[in-house]
Amino acid sequence: VSERVAELIDAARAGSRVALARLITLVESGGDPQREIAAVAYRERAPYVLGITGSPGAGKSTLADKLIAPSFQVGDAGKALTQIAVLAIDPTSPFSGGAILGDRIRMQDHASDDRVFIRSMATRGHLGGLSLAVPDSLRVLATVGFAAVIVETVGVGQMEVEIASTADTIVVVTNPGWGDSMQANKAGLTEIADIFVINKADRAGVRETRRDLEQMLDLGAERPWRPPILDTVATSNTGIDALWVAVNEHREHLESTSELGERRRAHARAQFDRVLSVSSLARTLDIAAGRDYERLLSEFVEQQIDPYSAADALLGQR
Amino acid sequence: VSERVAELIDAARAGSRVALARLITLVESGGDPQREIAAVAYRERAPYVLGITGSPGAGKSTLADKLIAPSFQVGDAGKALTQIAVLAIDPTSPFSGGAILGDRIRMQDHASDDRVFIRSMATRGHLGGLSLAVPDSLRVLATVGFAAVIVETVGVGQMEVEIASTADTIVVVTNPGWGDSMQANKAGLTEIADIFVINKADRAGVRETRRDLEQMLDLGAERPWRPPILDTVATSNTGIDALWVAVNEHREHLESTSELGERRRAHARAQFDRVLSVSSLARTLDIAAGRDYERLLSEFVEQQIDPYSAADALLGQR
């Protein structure tokens, strides 16, 4: 580990939020510093991760925002949480690299609270992108002393569902009204939900949405934990305490059964496969180093070879 | 090429939609038949692809549905389209494998029209998934005689934006009202749009949405083609002809400049990288064949090694 990275880790452990933010930026950027940080951070156990996902506009950011405060009161039964971090996963252009952080401004309420750390993460250009940078950042947070992290995704694309589904407890946020629960189901959220929240529950249609969700749960496979369905109005702080109680109950369920270990091994396997995929491609491209790669790409463009045969040619005989 | 695949291709070329559907299923399923089909299909030039993307609920399916009919009238200036295909990309659970095809039922209007072929594609379990199956399917359609394909995505996740962005002409669908254009911009759609559509333009807020989009375009980089902004009410067929005119203008722009060739080479490069990534991982896992893989995964789970060092150990010294 280089002196620079070691210093940043020491500073972040001592409470420097600037150093912590810098570590996460390095992790996002890839390269040698990212690997040095990983070598330290993965000695730490992953933090407890609460994932929040659901349709755009369902109120996920507001909910995450409101969940921060009660966490200090409710926390975990035995061990009260002293610090909480929020990673907000913003999808962004594959071309620009920058995230629009407009709706993060709300969270500035907590900017002066040193028990809270909030960070937006966006897609970067490097191989692997968010699906590697998010678990890396979670370990960095654990290394620095965060026992719990809220991971909030902005959209419901496959990558976001993938990221949310690596949480220990997954909260799926819907809204009242016909069709919203259907959209959630289409995006595969019914199957990954540990807790359903009907946010904006002061609007009409709560009963119908609840009935739809119950029916979807009835149709699904029998599971040892049946996801509860909670009503919230995040903007007025309604139902947030009850949501933390449900989160803690789910956490206790995970810890009292073999499920936590099984989930974490499954997530580790998926992450390891992604790392292997990125690493083996990086090696391949290193070896190919331009010459054969460009020739085979041209043959593919000119319809002389299909891309699978071209890949075989580049990687050595099938 | 096996006799079975050769027969399916012959039958599909002769007009059998059952054979065509079977070919796409084989392509989605991966394995040897997929590779045999690719070896034939990639000798064909890719079809002209019209991508339709935008927020869930913006009316993309309805728009795609309405675009089918006028394509026979308007088509391309010189060469009238005789056949058109629609690939509807449905995000679905990473666990179930099945797509919910509810909103495809509308398209059954065209089910008896043998100039139209409509197909939903969902995430499958195999490596690479949709990001490989979609371009493969486009070539299969070209092989069978479809000169133009509409690719419609249901959501706006990273993978869907990635798939939509491989189209020749990209239509981004928004709705009137504050915030919708902002969501589109957040998802990176402003930068990939060739044409903006404000669908449901019989609702209030069209002027504001148009102004927001114009401002975003003004802020973006200068481009030789400035995306037009069109109003449609897809449900009542309003504005569909004008949309086809804009699509054809963009197509002519692409063909009269070097842009079509550049785009297609860039898309081919991205696709080749994905194929290489999947192929090199498949080889790695073949070689690792259980033993070292499971040992290193366990070391990772037990915090004895970070996943990057574990990947290096599996792939050979860094």
XYZ file of C-alpha atoms in Angstrom:
636
model
C 0.000 0.000 0.000
C 1.374 3.383 -1.035
C 2.016 6.060 1.577
C -0.679 8.268 0.072
C -3.398 5.626 0.345
C -2.281 4.643 3.858
C -2.473 8.283 4.948
C -5.941 8.701 3.468
C -7.179 5.592 5.278
C -5.694 6.789 8.581
C -7.250 10.221 8.147
C -10.651 8.757 7.230
C -10.523 6.449 10.268
C -9.754 9.486 12.406
C -12.956 11.077 11.133
C -11.932 13.116 8.074
C -14.854 13.167 5.651
C -12.690 14.759 2.988
C -10.323 11.785 3.155
C -13.272 9.352 3.046
C -14.751 11.095 -0.003
C -11.335 10.951 -1.692
C -11.024 7.216 -1.012
C -14.380 6.573 -2.666
C -13.375 8.692 -5.664
C -10.182 6.619 -5.987
C -12.224 3.415 -5.782
C -14.526 4.718 -8.526
C -11.590 5.675 -10.730
C -10.015 2.218 -10.773
C -6.337 1.538 -11.299
C -3.591 0.956 -8.730
C -4.963 3.128 -5.884
C -8.294 1.263 -6.139
C -6.489 -2.058 -5.741
C -4.440 -0.818 -2.814
C -7.570 0.381 -1.070
C -9.332 -2.928 -1.798
C -6.438 -4.866 -0.274
C -7.051 -3.048 3.027
C -10.834 -2.649 2.916
C -11.687 -6.285 2.178
C -10.052 -7.340 5.458
C -13.105 -5.707 7.015
C -16.513 -7.347 7.250
C -19.102 -5.745 4.924
C -21.426 -3.308 6.719
C -25.112 -4.047 7.181
C -26.678 -2.706 3.981
C -30.230 -1.427 3.653
C -31.162 -1.187 -0.044
C -33.915 1.162 -1.214
C -35.254 0.750 -4.726
C -38.418 1.385 -6.721
C -39.803 3.445 -9.588
C -38.369 6.872 -10.397
C -40.382 9.502 -8.516
C -41.618 7.066 -5.854
C -39.885 9.128 -3.165
C -36.788 7.021 -2.495
C -34.450 9.964 -1.841
C -36.867 11.545 0.617
C -37.355 8.219 2.358
C -33.597 7.671 2.645
C -33.282 11.196 3.973
C -35.918 10.631 6.660
C -34.498 7.233 7.596
C -31.238 8.833 8.618
C -32.548 10.619 11.703
C -34.559 7.819 13.377
C -31.658 5.461 12.899
C -29.985 7.158 15.829
C -33.003 6.563 18.049
C -34.170 3.140 16.912
C -30.993 1.670 15.514
C -30.299 -1.914 16.365
C -31.853 -3.225 19.573
C -28.602 -3.903 21.365
C -26.080 -1.721 19.624
C -27.339 1.750 18.848
C -26.026 3.084 15.547
C -23.698 5.977 15.958
C -22.958 6.619 12.296
C -24.853 6.006 9.081
C -23.866 6.461 5.463
C -26.043 6.829 2.370
C -24.800 5.825 -1.076
C -27.133 7.242 -3.719
C -26.662 5.440 -7.017
C -27.426 7.817 -9.882
C -27.648 6.412 -13.368
C -26.030 8.779 -15.784
C -24.949 8.984 -19.357
C -22.458 6.418 -20.572
C -20.877 9.347 -22.412
C -20.572 12.203 -19.899
C -19.404 10.576 -16.658
C -21.011 13.221 -14.448
C -24.044 12.769 -12.214
C -26.738 15.339 -11.757
C -26.929 15.736 -8.032
C -29.934 18.067 -7.892
C -32.077 15.989 -5.610
C -29.206 15.299 -3.280
C -29.438 18.901 -2.189
C -32.247 17.970 0.159
C -29.841 15.799 2.077
C -27.769 18.846 2.855
C -29.921 19.033 6.024
C -27.505 16.478 7.352
C -24.368 17.979 5.839
C -23.283 19.438 9.158
C -24.068 16.249 11.097
C -20.831 14.327 11.492
C -22.680 11.086 12.209
C -23.983 11.112 8.638
C -22.066 10.610 5.398
C -23.877 11.013 2.080
C -22.389 10.244 -1.288
C -23.736 10.060 -4.837
C -22.154 7.472 -7.112
C -22.478 7.581 -10.878
C -21.415 5.372 -13.748
C -17.790 5.909 -14.643
C -16.048 5.054 -17.825
C -13.812 2.317 -16.473
C -14.486 -1.376 -16.853
C -16.962 -2.813 -14.393
C -18.226 0.598 -13.295
C -20.736 0.812 -10.521
C -21.214 -2.906 -10.015
C -17.660 -3.046 -8.654
C -17.363 0.460 -7.202
C -20.422 0.055 -4.953
C -19.240 -3.046 -3.046
C -15.732 -1.561 -2.848
C -17.154 1.637 -1.361
C -19.215 -0.337 1.156
C -16.033 -1.955 2.447
C -14.289 1.395 2.565
C -17.155 2.675 4.710
C -16.867 -0.385 6.978
C -13.117 0.179 7.278
C -13.761 3.709 8.424
C -16.303 2.657 11.052
C -19.730 2.701 9.406
C -21.659 -0.328 10.649
C -24.699 0.422 8.472
C -25.142 1.904 5.017
C -28.291 2.832 3.099
C -27.902 2.189 -0.643
C -30.520 4.059 -2.640
C -30.896 3.635 -6.392
C -32.501 6.267 -8.594
C -33.959 4.075 -11.332
C -35.041 0.477 -11.802
C -32.721 -0.703 -14.555
C -31.106 -4.100 -14.436
C -27.875 -2.769 -12.965
C -29.737 -0.879 -10.279
C -31.810 -3.925 -9.366
C -28.535 -5.875 -9.319
C -26.942 -3.352 -6.962
C -30.022 -3.111 -4.732
C -30.263 -6.885 -4.590
C -26.857 -7.108 -2.927
C -28.278 -5.390 0.162
C -28.979 -7.377 3.324
C -32.465 -5.886 3.617
C -34.221 -4.627 0.485
C -36.975 -2.038 0.733
C -39.071 -1.662 -2.435
C -40.888 1.668 -2.624
C -44.171 1.910 -4.535
C -46.917 4.528 -4.639
C -50.700 4.224 -4.344
C -52.624 3.784 -7.568
C -53.189 1.226 -10.204
C -50.199 0.102 -12.190
C -47.379 1.072 -9.878
C -47.164 -2.299 -8.183
C -47.359 -3.862 -11.662
C -44.351 -1.811 -12.787
C -42.455 -2.916 -9.688
C -43.316 -6.516 -10.461
C -42.204 -6.151 -14.070
C -38.856 -4.818 -12.949
C -38.366 -7.962 -10.848
C -38.721 -6.078 -7.578
C -41.434 -8.300 -6.088
C -39.031 -11.185 -5.854
C -36.187 -9.282 -4.223
C -38.268 -7.237 -1.746
C -37.875 -7.906 1.983
C -40.137 -4.985 2.863
C -42.669 -3.124 0.711
C -43.358 0.543 1.340
C -46.383 2.304 -0.127
C -45.059 5.858 0.022
C -47.242 8.936 -0.538
C -49.891 6.928 1.350
C -51.949 10.092 1.875
C -53.087 9.705 -1.746
C -55.955 7.593 -3.024
C -55.383 3.981 -3.977
C -53.434 2.625 -0.999
C -55.885 -0.233 -0.483
C -55.693 -1.315 -4.138
C -51.905 -1.211 -4.205
C -51.728 -3.199 -0.978
C -54.137 -5.781 -2.403
C -52.062 -6.038 -5.612
C -48.865 -6.541 -3.629
C -50.488 -9.146 -1.373
C -51.686 -11.038 -4.458
C -48.219 -10.968 -5.998
C -46.767 -12.304 -2.753
C -49.433 -15.028 -2.658
C -48.506 -16.063 -6.197
C -44.761 -16.157 -5.454
C -42.790 -18.976 -3.899
C -43.298 -19.651 -0.204
C -40.519 -17.963 1.747
C -39.567 -18.091 5.436
C -39.890 -14.276 5.607
C -43.045 -12.799 4.109
C -42.358 -9.148 3.226
C -44.529 -6.781 5.291
C -46.269 -3.929 3.456
C -45.970 -0.564 5.206
C -47.552 2.840 4.507
C -45.393 5.956 4.671
C -45.645 9.643 3.841
C -41.945 10.396 3.752
C -42.380 14.138 3.262
C -44.203 14.427 6.598
C -42.129 11.781 8.397
C -45.159 9.479 8.752
C -44.462 5.766 9.140
C -40.672 6.109 9.286
C -40.353 4.712 12.826
C -42.476 1.702 11.890
C -40.255 1.179 8.859
C -37.123 1.086 11.023
C -38.853 -1.430 13.310
C -39.589 -3.652 10.276
C -36.005 -3.240 9.054
C -34.664 -4.311 12.434
C -37.048 -7.280 12.538
C -35.773 -8.383 9.135
C -32.205 -7.926 10.270
C -32.891 -10.083 13.329
C -34.531 -12.692 11.084
C -31.412 -12.793 8.899
C -29.074 -13.048 11.867
C -31.097 -15.697 13.675
C -31.219 -18.003 10.636
C -28.589 -19.148 8.149
C -29.943 -16.653 5.627
C -27.467 -13.828 6.235
C -24.493 -16.103 5.591
C -26.120 -17.659 2.526
C -27.059 -14.273 1.064
C -23.620 -12.866 1.628
C -21.930 -15.868 0.045
C -24.236 -15.597 -3.000
C -23.468 -11.881 -3.294
C -19.748 -12.547 -2.909
C -19.941 -15.155 -5.671
C -21.680 -12.725 -8.025
C -19.160 -10.006 -7.203
C -16.215 -12.370 -7.683
C -17.599 -13.364 -11.103
C -17.855 -9.714 -12.106
C -14.291 -9.039 -10.952
C -13.093 -12.125 -12.826
C -14.915 -11.000 -15.934
C -13.403 -7.517 -15.847
C -9.936 -8.803 -14.951
C -9.858 -11.455 -17.624
C -11.041 -8.980 -20.266
C -8.404 -6.453 -19.184
C -5.744 -9.155 -19.601
C -7.117 -10.159 -22.982
C -7.053 -6.594 -24.246
C -3.528 -6.147 -22.878
C -2.375 -9.211 -24.770
C -4.215 -8.282 -27.948
C -2.690 -4.791 -27.714
C -4.260 -3.315 -30.791
C -3.000 -5.378 -33.700
C -5.245 -8.430 -33.913
C -8.047 -6.648 -32.094
C -8.429 -3.914 -34.730
C -8.069 -6.372 -37.617
C -10.755 -8.672 -36.187
C -13.021 -5.722 -35.393
C -12.755 -4.622 -39.032
C -13.538 -8.130 -40.256
C -16.595 -8.114 -38.003
C -17.693 -4.681 -39.274
C -17.224 -5.882 -42.872
C -19.363 -8.991 -42.241
C -16.465 -11.395 -42.803
C -16.681 -12.934 -39.341
C -19.212 -13.102 -36.511
C -18.148 -11.552 -33.195
C -18.038 -14.905 -31.383
C -15.634 -16.449 -33.871
C -13.616 -13.221 -33.767
C -13.398 -13.471 -29.975
C -12.252 -17.082 -30.287
C -9.593 -16.038 -32.777
C -8.340 -13.371 -30.390
C -8.418 -15.585 -27.297
C -6.839 -18.592 -29.018
C -8.479 -21.585 -30.630
C -11.748 -22.676 -29.129
C -23.991 -25.314 -39.243
C -26.196 -28.177 -38.067
C -29.017 -29.435 -40.257
C -31.608 -28.261 -37.731
C -30.359 -24.656 -37.711
C -29.985 -24.605 -41.501
C -33.579 -25.806 -41.877
C -34.873 -23.166 -39.460
C -33.053 -20.422 -41.374
C -34.411 -21.659 -44.707
C -37.941 -21.833 -43.301
C -37.686 -18.346 -41.754
C -36.383 -16.941 -45.035
C -39.354 -18.531 -46.787
C -41.656 -16.603 -44.431
C -42.257 -18.926 -41.471
C -42.760 -16.807 -38.391
C -42.648 -19.881 -36.181
C -39.162 -20.662 -37.487
C -38.082 -17.045 -36.992
C -39.358 -17.005 -33.400
C -37.526 -20.278 -32.762
C -34.265 -18.834 -34.116
C -34.525 -15.876 -31.738
C -35.233 -18.200 -28.821
C -32.122 -20.200 -29.717
C -30.085 -16.989 -29.890
C -31.375 -15.983 -26.447
C -30.545 -19.373 -24.999
C -26.867 -19.291 -25.951
C -24.719 -22.371 -26.563
C -23.859 -24.082 -29.836
C -27.068 -23.282 -31.792
C -26.597 -19.581 -30.962
C -23.072 -19.704 -32.377
C -24.170 -21.538 -35.500
C -26.891 -18.967 -36.119
C -24.419 -16.121 -35.516
C -22.008 -17.584 -38.054
C -24.731 -17.243 -40.721
C -26.473 -14.069 -39.528
C -23.377 -11.894 -39.200
C -22.677 -12.300 -42.915
C -25.713 -10.036 -43.318
C -25.580 -6.257 -42.905
C -27.365 -5.048 -39.738
C -30.883 -3.730 -40.390
C -31.731 -0.064 -39.965
C -32.659 0.191 -36.284
C -35.049 2.739 -34.801
C -34.632 2.816 -30.999
C -37.440 4.028 -28.739
C -36.648 4.771 -25.122
C -37.854 6.972 -22.260
C -39.435 6.808 -18.815
C -41.738 3.928 -17.853
C -45.313 4.911 -18.650
C -44.346 7.517 -21.269
C -46.224 5.570 -23.933
C -43.360 3.859 -25.755
C -45.272 0.649 -26.504
C -48.243 2.538 -27.908
C -45.936 4.703 -29.995
C -44.111 1.664 -31.376
C -47.477 0.099 -32.134
C -48.688 3.166 -34.065
C -45.382 3.514 -35.901
C -45.842 0.123 -37.476
C -48.731 1.054 -39.739
C -47.435 4.318 -41.303
C -44.110 2.655 -42.014
C -45.778 0.969 -44.957
C -46.951 4.300 -46.354
C -44.043 6.603 -45.523
C -41.172 4.179 -45.329
C -37.949 5.224 -46.922
C -38.186 7.709 -49.780
C -36.807 5.421 -52.472
C -37.353 1.957 -51.113
C -40.722 1.479 -49.458
C -40.579 -0.813 -46.453
C -42.377 -4.040 -46.975
C -41.743 -5.602 -43.598
C -41.060 -4.232 -40.148
C -40.146 -5.955 -36.892
C -40.478 -4.735 -33.305
C -38.203 -6.028 -30.550
C -39.632 -5.032 -27.166
C -36.991 -5.263 -24.465
C -38.627 -6.106 -21.138
C -36.572 -5.886 -17.997
C -37.421 -8.792 -15.792
C -36.298 -10.479 -12.659
C -32.740 -11.793 -12.586
C -34.279 -14.806 -10.833
C -37.366 -15.812 -12.785
C -36.336 -15.570 -16.435
C -39.864 -14.879 -17.650
C -41.155 -11.593 -19.043
C -44.577 -10.235 -18.293
C -46.020 -9.590 -21.689
C -49.222 -7.869 -20.617
C -48.718 -4.668 -22.532
C -47.677 -6.516 -25.642
C -51.253 -7.653 -26.027
C -52.094 -4.334 -27.660
C -49.786 -5.226 -30.480
C -51.914 -8.221 -31.273
C -53.726 -5.834 -33.668
C -50.894 -6.652 -35.988
C -50.662 -10.320 -35.160
C -52.383 -11.350 -38.348
C -50.386 -8.954 -40.529
C -47.582 -10.955 -42.078
C -45.573 -7.822 -42.826
C -45.152 -7.290 -39.079
C -43.126 -9.350 -36.610
C -43.295 -8.505 -32.902
C -41.150 -10.092 -30.245
C -40.563 -9.452 -26.553
C -37.076 -10.153 -25.259
C -36.314 -10.563 -21.568
C -33.193 -11.028 -19.501
C -32.042 -14.625 -19.527
C -29.765 -16.333 -17.109
C -26.842 -16.925 -19.451
C -23.724 -14.798 -19.563
C -24.043 -11.580 -21.491
C -27.808 -11.734 -21.612
C -29.724 -9.151 -23.556
C -26.739 -7.024 -24.539
C -25.635 -9.888 -26.794
C -29.019 -11.399 -27.659
C -30.420 -8.125 -29.035
C -27.717 -7.501 -31.680
C -27.764 -11.208 -32.554
C -31.529 -11.055 -33.041
C -31.219 -7.938 -35.209
C -28.924 -9.851 -37.569
C -31.286 -12.809 -37.585
C -34.064 -10.433 -38.630
C -31.841 -8.985 -41.377
C -31.000 -12.480 -42.564
C -34.681 -13.244 -42.896
C -35.394 -10.043 -44.852
C -36.294 -7.326 -42.371
C -34.636 -4.101 -43.538
C -35.890 -2.103 -40.548
C -36.460 -2.954 -36.896
C -37.962 -0.910 -34.062
C -36.261 -1.643 -30.739
C -38.374 -0.482 -27.821
C -37.147 -0.610 -24.224
C -39.486 -0.693 -21.263
C -37.359 1.045 -18.643
C -34.425 3.458 -18.528
C -31.768 1.446 -16.735
C -28.180 1.464 -17.862
C -28.550 -1.709 -19.904
C -31.647 -0.394 -21.625
C -29.977 2.906 -22.446
C -27.036 0.850 -23.714
C -29.300 -1.221 -25.948
C -31.258 1.791 -27.194
C -28.037 3.653 -27.892
C -26.994 1.016 -30.417
C -29.870 2.087 -32.683
C -29.209 4.120 -35.823
C -31.919 6.606 -34.893
C -32.861 7.082 -31.258
C -36.270 8.456 -30.304
C -36.553 9.586 -26.675
C -40.143 9.757 -25.439
C -41.081 12.211 -22.697
C -44.399 13.526 -21.409
C -45.639 17.046 -20.700
C -45.099 18.380 -17.214
C -42.344 19.493 -14.966
C -39.677 16.994 -14.095
C -40.091 14.488 -16.885
C -37.470 16.051 -19.132
C -35.235 16.290 -16.062
C -35.620 12.551 -15.448
C -34.749 11.883 -19.084
C -31.672 14.043 -18.751
C -30.619 12.278 -15.551
C -30.841 8.939 -17.294
C -28.435 10.216 -19.960
C -31.121 10.278 -22.632
C -30.578 13.887 -23.700
C -27.163 13.040 -25.042
C -28.211 9.998 -27.038
C -31.475 11.408 -28.476
C -31.723 11.990 -32.224
C -35.403 12.911 -31.958
C -37.426 13.961 -28.917
C -41.105 13.126 -28.715
C -43.436 14.800 -26.214
C -46.110 12.126 -26.110
C -49.514 12.658 -24.465
C -49.240 16.189 -25.880
C -52.961 16.752 -25.275
C -52.069 17.270 -21.605
C -50.948 20.502 -19.965
C -47.278 21.391 -19.818
C -46.128 20.757 -23.410
C -44.645 24.243 -23.739
C -42.639 23.901 -20.498
C -41.304 20.478 -21.430
C -40.323 21.727 -24.890
C -38.558 24.724 -23.336
C -36.684 22.447 -20.885
C -35.580 20.179 -23.717
C -34.474 23.119 -25.868
C -32.435 24.453 -22.953
C -30.774 21.079 -22.404
C -29.918 20.929 -26.098
C -28.516 24.476 -25.945
C -26.308 23.474 -23.010
C -25.023 20.334 -24.732
C -22.200 20.051 -27.218
C -22.770 21.449 -30.716
C -23.729 18.583 -33.021
C -24.243 18.449 -36.779
C -27.773 17.132 -36.210
C -29.886 19.038 -33.698
C -32.638 16.715 -32.420
C -36.096 17.998 -33.368
C -38.797 17.982 -30.688
C -42.138 16.608 -31.848
C -45.554 16.424 -30.195
C -47.567 13.210 -30.400
C -50.704 11.706 -28.927
C -49.967 8.089 -29.717
C -53.314 6.783 -28.486
C -55.154 8.870 -31.109
C -52.492 8.485 -33.818
C -51.693 12.218 -33.737
C -48.248 13.265 -34.921
C -47.178 9.789 -36.016
C -46.748 10.723 -39.699
C -44.606 13.728 -38.749
C -42.516 11.446 -36.552
C -41.842 9.096 -39.476
C -40.848 12.102 -41.592
C -38.353 13.173 -38.902
C -37.052 9.607 -38.640
C -36.486 9.472 -42.387
C -34.751 12.855 -42.334
C -32.398 11.620 -39.661
C -31.767 8.464 -41.604
C -30.914 10.528 -44.694
C -28.627 12.707 -42.566
C -26.791 9.587 -41.364
C -26.462 8.153 -44.839
C -25.354 11.399 -46.475
C -22.550 11.936 -43.932
C -19.880 9.672 -42.486
C -21.938 9.371 -39.307
C -23.668 6.078 -40.081
C -20.371 4.289 -40.658
C -18.790 5.849 -37.561
C -21.742 4.963 -35.362
C -21.871 1.417 -36.583
C -18.152 0.932 -36.040
C -18.451 2.328 -32.505
C -21.388 0.008 -31.813
C -19.493 -2.939 -33.290
C -16.516 -2.149 -31.065
C -18.723 -2.040 -27.946
C -20.385 -5.306 -28.952
C -17.061 -6.993 -29.693
C -15.786 -5.942 -26.232
C -18.860 -7.465 -24.612
C -18.426 -10.716 -26.546
C -14.738 -10.786 -25.622
C -15.593 -10.177 -21.988
C -18.119 -12.997 -21.892
C -15.915 -15.379 -23.897
C -12.822 -14.773 -21.808
C -14.769 -15.238 -18.585
C -16.283 -18.470 -19.885
C -12.771 -19.750 -20.638
C -11.510 -18.666 -17.238
C -14.302 -20.489 -15.458
C -13.717 -23.566 -17.632
C -10.064 -23.598 -16.657
C -10.725 -22.879 -12.993
C -13.273 -25.714 -12.991
C -14.328 -25.545 -9.391
C -11.248 -26.204 -7.323
C -9.345 -22.940 -7.078
C -12.468 -20.929 -7.745
C -14.305 -22.214 -4.669
C -11.223 -21.974 -2.460
C -10.586 -18.360 -3.486
C -14.272 -17.473 -3.122
C -14.167 -18.811 0.448
C -11.020 -16.805 1.204
C -12.809 -13.723 -0.124
C -15.916 -14.419 1.981
C -13.714 -14.921 5.054
C -11.923 -11.597 4.506
C -8.553 -13.227 3.829
C -8.210 -11.783 0.329
C -9.760 -8.992 -1.715
C -11.646 -10.048 -4.873
C -9.121 -8.391 -7.212
C -6.171 -10.288 -5.754
C -8.303 -13.440 -5.814
C -9.013 -12.882 -9.522
C -5.290 -12.411 -10.158
C -4.551 -15.632 -8.316
C -7.084 -17.490 -10.461
C -5.996 -15.958 -13.761
C -2.266 -16.356 -13.067
C 0.195 -13.907 -11.603
C -0.424 -10.252 -12.333
